[in-house]
mmCIF file with all atom_site columns, C-alpha atoms in Angstrom:
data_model
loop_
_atom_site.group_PDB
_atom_site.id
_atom_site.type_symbol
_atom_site.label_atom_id
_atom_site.label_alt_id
_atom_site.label_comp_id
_atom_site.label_asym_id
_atom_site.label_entity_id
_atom_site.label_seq_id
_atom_site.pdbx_PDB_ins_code
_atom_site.Cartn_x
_atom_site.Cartn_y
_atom_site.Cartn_z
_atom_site.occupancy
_atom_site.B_iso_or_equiv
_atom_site.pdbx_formal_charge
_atom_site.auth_seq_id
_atom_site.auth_comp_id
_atom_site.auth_asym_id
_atom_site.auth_atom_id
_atom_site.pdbx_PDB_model_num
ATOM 1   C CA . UNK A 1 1   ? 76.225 46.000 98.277  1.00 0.00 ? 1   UNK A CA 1
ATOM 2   C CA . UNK A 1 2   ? 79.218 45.384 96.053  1.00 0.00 ? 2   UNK A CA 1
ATOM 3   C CA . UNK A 1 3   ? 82.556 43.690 97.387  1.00 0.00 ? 3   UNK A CA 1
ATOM 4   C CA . UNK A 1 4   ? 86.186 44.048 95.451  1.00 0.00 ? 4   UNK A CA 1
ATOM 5   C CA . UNK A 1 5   ? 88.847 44.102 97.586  1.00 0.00 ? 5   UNK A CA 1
ATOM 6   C CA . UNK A 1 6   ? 89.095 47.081 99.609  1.00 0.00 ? 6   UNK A CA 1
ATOM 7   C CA . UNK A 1 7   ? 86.431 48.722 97.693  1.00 0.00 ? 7   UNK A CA 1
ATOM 8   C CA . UNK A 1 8   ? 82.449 48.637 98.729  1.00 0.00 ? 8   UNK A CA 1
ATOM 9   C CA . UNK A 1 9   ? 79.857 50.192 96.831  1.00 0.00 ? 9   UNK A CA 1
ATOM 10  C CA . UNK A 1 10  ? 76.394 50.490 98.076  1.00 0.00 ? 10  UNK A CA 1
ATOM 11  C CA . UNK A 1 11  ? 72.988 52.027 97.024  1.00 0.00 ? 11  UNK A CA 1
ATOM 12  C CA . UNK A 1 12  ? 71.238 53.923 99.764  1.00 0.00 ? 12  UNK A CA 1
ATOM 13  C CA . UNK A 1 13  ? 68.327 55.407 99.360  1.00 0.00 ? 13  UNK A CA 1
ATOM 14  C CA . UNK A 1 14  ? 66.918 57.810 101.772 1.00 0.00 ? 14  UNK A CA 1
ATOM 15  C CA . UNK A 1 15  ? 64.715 61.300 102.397 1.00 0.00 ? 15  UNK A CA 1
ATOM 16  C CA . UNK A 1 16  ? 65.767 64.694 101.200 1.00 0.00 ? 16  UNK A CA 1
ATOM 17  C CA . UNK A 1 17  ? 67.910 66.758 102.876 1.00 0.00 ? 17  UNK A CA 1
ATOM 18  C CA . UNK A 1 18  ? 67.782 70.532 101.730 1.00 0.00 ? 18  UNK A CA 1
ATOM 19  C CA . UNK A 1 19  ? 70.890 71.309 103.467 1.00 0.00 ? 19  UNK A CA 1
ATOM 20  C CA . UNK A 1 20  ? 73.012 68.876 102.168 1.00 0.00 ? 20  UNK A CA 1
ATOM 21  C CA . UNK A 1 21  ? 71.704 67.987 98.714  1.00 0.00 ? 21  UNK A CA 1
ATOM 22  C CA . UNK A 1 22  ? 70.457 70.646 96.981  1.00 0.00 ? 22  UNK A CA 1
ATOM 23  C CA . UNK A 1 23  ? 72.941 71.668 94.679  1.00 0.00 ? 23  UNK A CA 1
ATOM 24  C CA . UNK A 1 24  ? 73.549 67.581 93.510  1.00 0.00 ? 24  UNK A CA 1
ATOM 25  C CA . UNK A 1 25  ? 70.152 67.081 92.949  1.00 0.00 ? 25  UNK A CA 1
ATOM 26  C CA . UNK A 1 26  ? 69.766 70.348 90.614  1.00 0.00 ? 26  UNK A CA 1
ATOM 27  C CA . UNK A 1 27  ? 73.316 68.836 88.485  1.00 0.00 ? 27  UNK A CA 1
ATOM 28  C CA . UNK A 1 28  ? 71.333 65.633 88.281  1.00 0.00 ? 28  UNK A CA 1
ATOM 29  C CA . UNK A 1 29  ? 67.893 67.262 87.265  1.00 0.00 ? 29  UNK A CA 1
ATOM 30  C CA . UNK A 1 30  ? 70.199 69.280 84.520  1.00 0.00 ? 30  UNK A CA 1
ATOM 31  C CA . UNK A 1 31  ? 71.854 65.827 82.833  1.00 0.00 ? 31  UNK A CA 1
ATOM 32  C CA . UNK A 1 32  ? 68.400 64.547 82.776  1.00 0.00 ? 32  UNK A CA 1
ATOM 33  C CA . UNK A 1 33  ? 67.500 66.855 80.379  1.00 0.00 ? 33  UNK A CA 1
ATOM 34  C CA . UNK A 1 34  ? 65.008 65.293 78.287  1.00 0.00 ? 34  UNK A CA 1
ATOM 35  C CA . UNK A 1 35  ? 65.455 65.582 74.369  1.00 0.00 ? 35  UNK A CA 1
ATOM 36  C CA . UNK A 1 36  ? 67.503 64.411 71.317  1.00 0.00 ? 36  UNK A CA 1
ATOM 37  C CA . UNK A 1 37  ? 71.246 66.823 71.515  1.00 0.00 ? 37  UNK A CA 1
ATOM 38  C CA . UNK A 1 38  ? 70.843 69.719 70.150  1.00 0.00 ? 38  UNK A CA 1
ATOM 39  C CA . UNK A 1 39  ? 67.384 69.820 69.395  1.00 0.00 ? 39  UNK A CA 1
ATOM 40  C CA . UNK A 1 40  ? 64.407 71.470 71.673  1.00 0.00 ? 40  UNK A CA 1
ATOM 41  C CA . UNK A 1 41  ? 64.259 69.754 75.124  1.00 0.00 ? 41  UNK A CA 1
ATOM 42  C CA . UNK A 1 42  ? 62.315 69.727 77.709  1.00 0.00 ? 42  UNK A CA 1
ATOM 43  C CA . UNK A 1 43  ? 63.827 70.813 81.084  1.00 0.00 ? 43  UNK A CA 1
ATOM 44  C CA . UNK A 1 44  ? 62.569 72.324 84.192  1.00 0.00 ? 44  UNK A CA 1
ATOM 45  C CA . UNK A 1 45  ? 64.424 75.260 85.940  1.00 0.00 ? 45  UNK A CA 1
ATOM 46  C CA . UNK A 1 46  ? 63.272 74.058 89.834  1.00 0.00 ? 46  UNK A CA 1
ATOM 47  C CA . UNK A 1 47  ? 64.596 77.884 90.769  1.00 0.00 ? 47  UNK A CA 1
ATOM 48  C CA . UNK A 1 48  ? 66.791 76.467 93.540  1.00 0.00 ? 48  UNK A CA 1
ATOM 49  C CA . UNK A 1 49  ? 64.230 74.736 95.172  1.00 0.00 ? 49  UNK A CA 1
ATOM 50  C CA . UNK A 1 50  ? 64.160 71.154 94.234  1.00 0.00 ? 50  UNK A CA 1
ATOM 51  C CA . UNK A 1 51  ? 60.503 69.847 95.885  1.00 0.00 ? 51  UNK A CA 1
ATOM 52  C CA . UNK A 1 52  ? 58.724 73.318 94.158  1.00 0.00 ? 52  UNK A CA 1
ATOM 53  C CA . UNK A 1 53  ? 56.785 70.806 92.309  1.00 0.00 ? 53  UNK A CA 1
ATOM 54  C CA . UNK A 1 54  ? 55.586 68.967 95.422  1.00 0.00 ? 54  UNK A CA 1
ATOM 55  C CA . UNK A 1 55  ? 55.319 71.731 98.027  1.00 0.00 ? 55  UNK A CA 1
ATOM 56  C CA . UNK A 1 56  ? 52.064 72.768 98.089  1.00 0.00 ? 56  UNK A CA 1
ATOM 57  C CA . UNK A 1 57  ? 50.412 69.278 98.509  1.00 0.00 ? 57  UNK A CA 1
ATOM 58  C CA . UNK A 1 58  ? 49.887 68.263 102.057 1.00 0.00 ? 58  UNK A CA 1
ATOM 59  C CA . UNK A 1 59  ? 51.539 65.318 102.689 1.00 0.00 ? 59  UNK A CA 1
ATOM 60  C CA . UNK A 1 60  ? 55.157 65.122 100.011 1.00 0.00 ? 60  UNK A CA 1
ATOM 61  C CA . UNK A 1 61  ? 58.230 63.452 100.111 1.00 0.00 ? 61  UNK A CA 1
ATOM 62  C CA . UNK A 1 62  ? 61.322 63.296 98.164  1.00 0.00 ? 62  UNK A CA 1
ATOM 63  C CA . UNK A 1 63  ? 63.539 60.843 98.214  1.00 0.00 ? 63  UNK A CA 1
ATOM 64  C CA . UNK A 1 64  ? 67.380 60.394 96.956  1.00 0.00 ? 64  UNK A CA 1
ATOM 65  C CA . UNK A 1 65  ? 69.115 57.509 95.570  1.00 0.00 ? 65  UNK A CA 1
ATOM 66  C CA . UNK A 1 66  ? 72.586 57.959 96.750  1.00 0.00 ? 66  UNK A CA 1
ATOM 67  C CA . UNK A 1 67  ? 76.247 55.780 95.724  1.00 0.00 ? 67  UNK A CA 1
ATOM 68  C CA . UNK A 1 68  ? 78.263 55.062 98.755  1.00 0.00 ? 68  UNK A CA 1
ATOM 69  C CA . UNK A 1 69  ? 81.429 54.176 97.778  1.00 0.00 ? 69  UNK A CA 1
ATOM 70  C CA . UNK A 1 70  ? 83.875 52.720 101.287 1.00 0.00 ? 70  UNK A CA 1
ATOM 71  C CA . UNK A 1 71  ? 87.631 52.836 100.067 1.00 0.00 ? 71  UNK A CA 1
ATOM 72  C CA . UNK A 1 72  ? 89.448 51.631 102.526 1.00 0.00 ? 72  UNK A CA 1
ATOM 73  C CA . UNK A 1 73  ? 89.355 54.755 105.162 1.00 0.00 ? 73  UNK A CA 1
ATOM 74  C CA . UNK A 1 74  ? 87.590 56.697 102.320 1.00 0.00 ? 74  UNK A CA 1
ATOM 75  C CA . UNK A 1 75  ? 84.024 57.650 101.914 1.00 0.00 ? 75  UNK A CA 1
ATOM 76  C CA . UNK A 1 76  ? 83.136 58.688 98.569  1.00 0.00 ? 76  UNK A CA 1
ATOM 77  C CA . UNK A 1 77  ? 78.691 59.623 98.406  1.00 0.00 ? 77  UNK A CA 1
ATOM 78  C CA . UNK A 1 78  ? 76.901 61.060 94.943  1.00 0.00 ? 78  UNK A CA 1
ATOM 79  C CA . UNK A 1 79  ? 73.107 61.144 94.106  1.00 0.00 ? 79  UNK A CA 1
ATOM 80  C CA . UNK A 1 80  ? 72.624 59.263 91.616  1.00 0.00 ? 80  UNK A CA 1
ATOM 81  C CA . UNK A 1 81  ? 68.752 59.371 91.117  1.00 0.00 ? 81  UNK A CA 1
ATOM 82  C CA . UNK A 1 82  ? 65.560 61.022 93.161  1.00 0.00 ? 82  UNK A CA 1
ATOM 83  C CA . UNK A 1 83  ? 62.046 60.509 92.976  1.00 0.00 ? 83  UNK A CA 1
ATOM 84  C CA . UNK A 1 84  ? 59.392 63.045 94.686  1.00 0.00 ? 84  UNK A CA 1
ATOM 85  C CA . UNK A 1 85  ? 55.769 62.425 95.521  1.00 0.00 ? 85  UNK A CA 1
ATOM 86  C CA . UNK A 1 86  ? 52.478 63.584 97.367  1.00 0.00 ? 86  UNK A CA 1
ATOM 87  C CA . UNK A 1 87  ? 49.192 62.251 98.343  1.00 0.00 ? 87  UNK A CA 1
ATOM 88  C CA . UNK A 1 88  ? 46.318 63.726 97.162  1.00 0.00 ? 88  UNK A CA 1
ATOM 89  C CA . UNK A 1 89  ? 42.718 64.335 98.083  1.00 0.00 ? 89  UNK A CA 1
ATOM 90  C CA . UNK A 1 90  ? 40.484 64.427 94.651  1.00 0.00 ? 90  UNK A CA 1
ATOM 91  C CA . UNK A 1 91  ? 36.455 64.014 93.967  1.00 0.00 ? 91  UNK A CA 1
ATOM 92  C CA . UNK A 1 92  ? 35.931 60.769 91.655  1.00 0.00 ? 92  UNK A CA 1
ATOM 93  C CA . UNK A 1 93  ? 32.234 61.624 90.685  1.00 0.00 ? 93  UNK A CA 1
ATOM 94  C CA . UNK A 1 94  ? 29.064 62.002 93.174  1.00 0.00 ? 94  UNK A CA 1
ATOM 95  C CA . UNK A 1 95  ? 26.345 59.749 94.812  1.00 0.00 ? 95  UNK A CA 1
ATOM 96  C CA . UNK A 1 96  ? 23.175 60.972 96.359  1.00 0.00 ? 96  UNK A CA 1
ATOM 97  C CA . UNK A 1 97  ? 22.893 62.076 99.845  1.00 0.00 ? 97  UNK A CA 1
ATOM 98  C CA . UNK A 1 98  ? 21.441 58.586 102.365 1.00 0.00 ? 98  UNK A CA 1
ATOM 99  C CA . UNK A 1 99  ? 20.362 60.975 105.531 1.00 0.00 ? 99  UNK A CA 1
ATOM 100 C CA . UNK A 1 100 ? 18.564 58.659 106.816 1.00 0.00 ? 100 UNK A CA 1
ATOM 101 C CA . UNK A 1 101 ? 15.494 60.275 107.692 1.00 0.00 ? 101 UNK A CA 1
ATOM 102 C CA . UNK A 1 102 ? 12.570 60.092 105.014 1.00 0.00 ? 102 UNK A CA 1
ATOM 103 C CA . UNK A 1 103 ? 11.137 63.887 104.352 1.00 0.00 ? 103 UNK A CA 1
ATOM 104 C CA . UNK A 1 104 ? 9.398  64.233 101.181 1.00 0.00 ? 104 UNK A CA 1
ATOM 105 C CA . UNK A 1 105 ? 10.049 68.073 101.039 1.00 0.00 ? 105 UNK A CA 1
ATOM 106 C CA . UNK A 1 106 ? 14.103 67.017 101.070 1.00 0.00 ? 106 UNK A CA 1
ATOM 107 C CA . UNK A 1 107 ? 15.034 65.828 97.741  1.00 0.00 ? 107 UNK A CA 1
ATOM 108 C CA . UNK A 1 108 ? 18.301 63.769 97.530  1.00 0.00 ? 108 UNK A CA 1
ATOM 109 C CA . UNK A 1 109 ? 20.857 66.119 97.493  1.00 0.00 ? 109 UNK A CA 1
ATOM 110 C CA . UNK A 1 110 ? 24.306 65.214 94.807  1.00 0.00 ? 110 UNK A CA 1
ATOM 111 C CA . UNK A 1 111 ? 27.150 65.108 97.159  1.00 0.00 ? 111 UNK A CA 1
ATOM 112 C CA . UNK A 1 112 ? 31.395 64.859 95.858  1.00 0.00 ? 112 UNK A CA 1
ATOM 113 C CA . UNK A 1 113 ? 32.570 61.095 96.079  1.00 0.00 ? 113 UNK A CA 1
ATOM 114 C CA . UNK A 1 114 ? 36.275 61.880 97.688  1.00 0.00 ? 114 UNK A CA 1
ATOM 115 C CA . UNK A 1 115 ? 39.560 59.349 97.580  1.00 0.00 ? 115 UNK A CA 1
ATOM 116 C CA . UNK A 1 116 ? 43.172 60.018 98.079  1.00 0.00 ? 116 UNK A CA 1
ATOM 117 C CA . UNK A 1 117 ? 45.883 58.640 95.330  1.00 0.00 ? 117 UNK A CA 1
ATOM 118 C CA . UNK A 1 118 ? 49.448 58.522 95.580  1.00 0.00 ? 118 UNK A CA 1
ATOM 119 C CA . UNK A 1 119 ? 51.090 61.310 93.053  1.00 0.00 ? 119 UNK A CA 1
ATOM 120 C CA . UNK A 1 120 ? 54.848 60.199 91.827  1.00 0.00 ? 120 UNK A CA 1
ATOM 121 C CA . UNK A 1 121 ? 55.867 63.472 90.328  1.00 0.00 ? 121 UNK A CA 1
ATOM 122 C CA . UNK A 1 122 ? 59.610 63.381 88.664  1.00 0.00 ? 122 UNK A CA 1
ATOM 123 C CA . UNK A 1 123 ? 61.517 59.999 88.824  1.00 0.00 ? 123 UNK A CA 1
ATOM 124 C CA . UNK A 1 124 ? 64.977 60.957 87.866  1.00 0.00 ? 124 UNK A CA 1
ATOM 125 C CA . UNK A 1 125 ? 67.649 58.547 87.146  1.00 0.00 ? 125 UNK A CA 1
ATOM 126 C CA . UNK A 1 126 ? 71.635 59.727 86.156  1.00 0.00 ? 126 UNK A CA 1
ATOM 127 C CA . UNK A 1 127 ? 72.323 58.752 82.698  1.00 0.00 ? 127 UNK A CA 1
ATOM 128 C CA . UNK A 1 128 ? 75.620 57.374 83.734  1.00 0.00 ? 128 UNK A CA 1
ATOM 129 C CA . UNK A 1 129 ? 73.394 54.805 86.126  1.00 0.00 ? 129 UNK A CA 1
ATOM 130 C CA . UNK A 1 130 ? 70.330 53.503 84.353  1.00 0.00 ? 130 UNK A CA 1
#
């Protein structure tokens, strides 16, 4: 939090509302265009839905960096930045079955090796902010 006067600017940074943010985050997404001007770029059209990417993994989360700037009586909020993110379940190679009973007819059987990893999927900063 930043004091000058009358004037207090603070960073908040909190979940994702669909409601309420949509349309900032997508004019965020768009100046973060990645590229030299004029020149092919790389930018991706999230179709109005800004956690598309995310969506189909279990457990995701995006989160918004938001400006709060207190004037006086005056309230003035804008996203500055948003990060989204999942947790995954992938296989990370195989061991060898231990069943614990000893039957020569059962051979030891390969079985999946399984961890879960955090997945940070489009960090997104304004331009005007990093």
């Amino acid at each position: 939090m930043v004091e000058n006067g009358d004037l207090v600017v603070s960073i908040v940074v909190r979940e994702f509302d669909a409601k309420n943010d949509s349309k900032e985050v997508e004019e965020v997404e768009r100046r973060c265009e990645v590229g030299p001007g004029g020149k092919l770029s790389l930018y991706t059209d999230l179709l109005g839905d800004p956690i598309c990417r995310v969506r189909n993994s279990p457990a995701y989360l995006m989160l918004v960096a938001e400006i709060v700037v207190h004037n006086g009586q005056n309230e003035e909020k804008s996203i500055v930045g948003m990060i989204r993110g999942c947790i995954k379940t992938v296989t990370c190679g195989t061991k060898l079955s231990r069943s614990g009973v000893k039957n020569s007819s059962d051979s030891a059987k390969p079985l999946p090796i399984f961890t879960k990893l955090a997945y940070i999927l489009g960090l997104r900063v304004s331009p005007a902010h990093r």
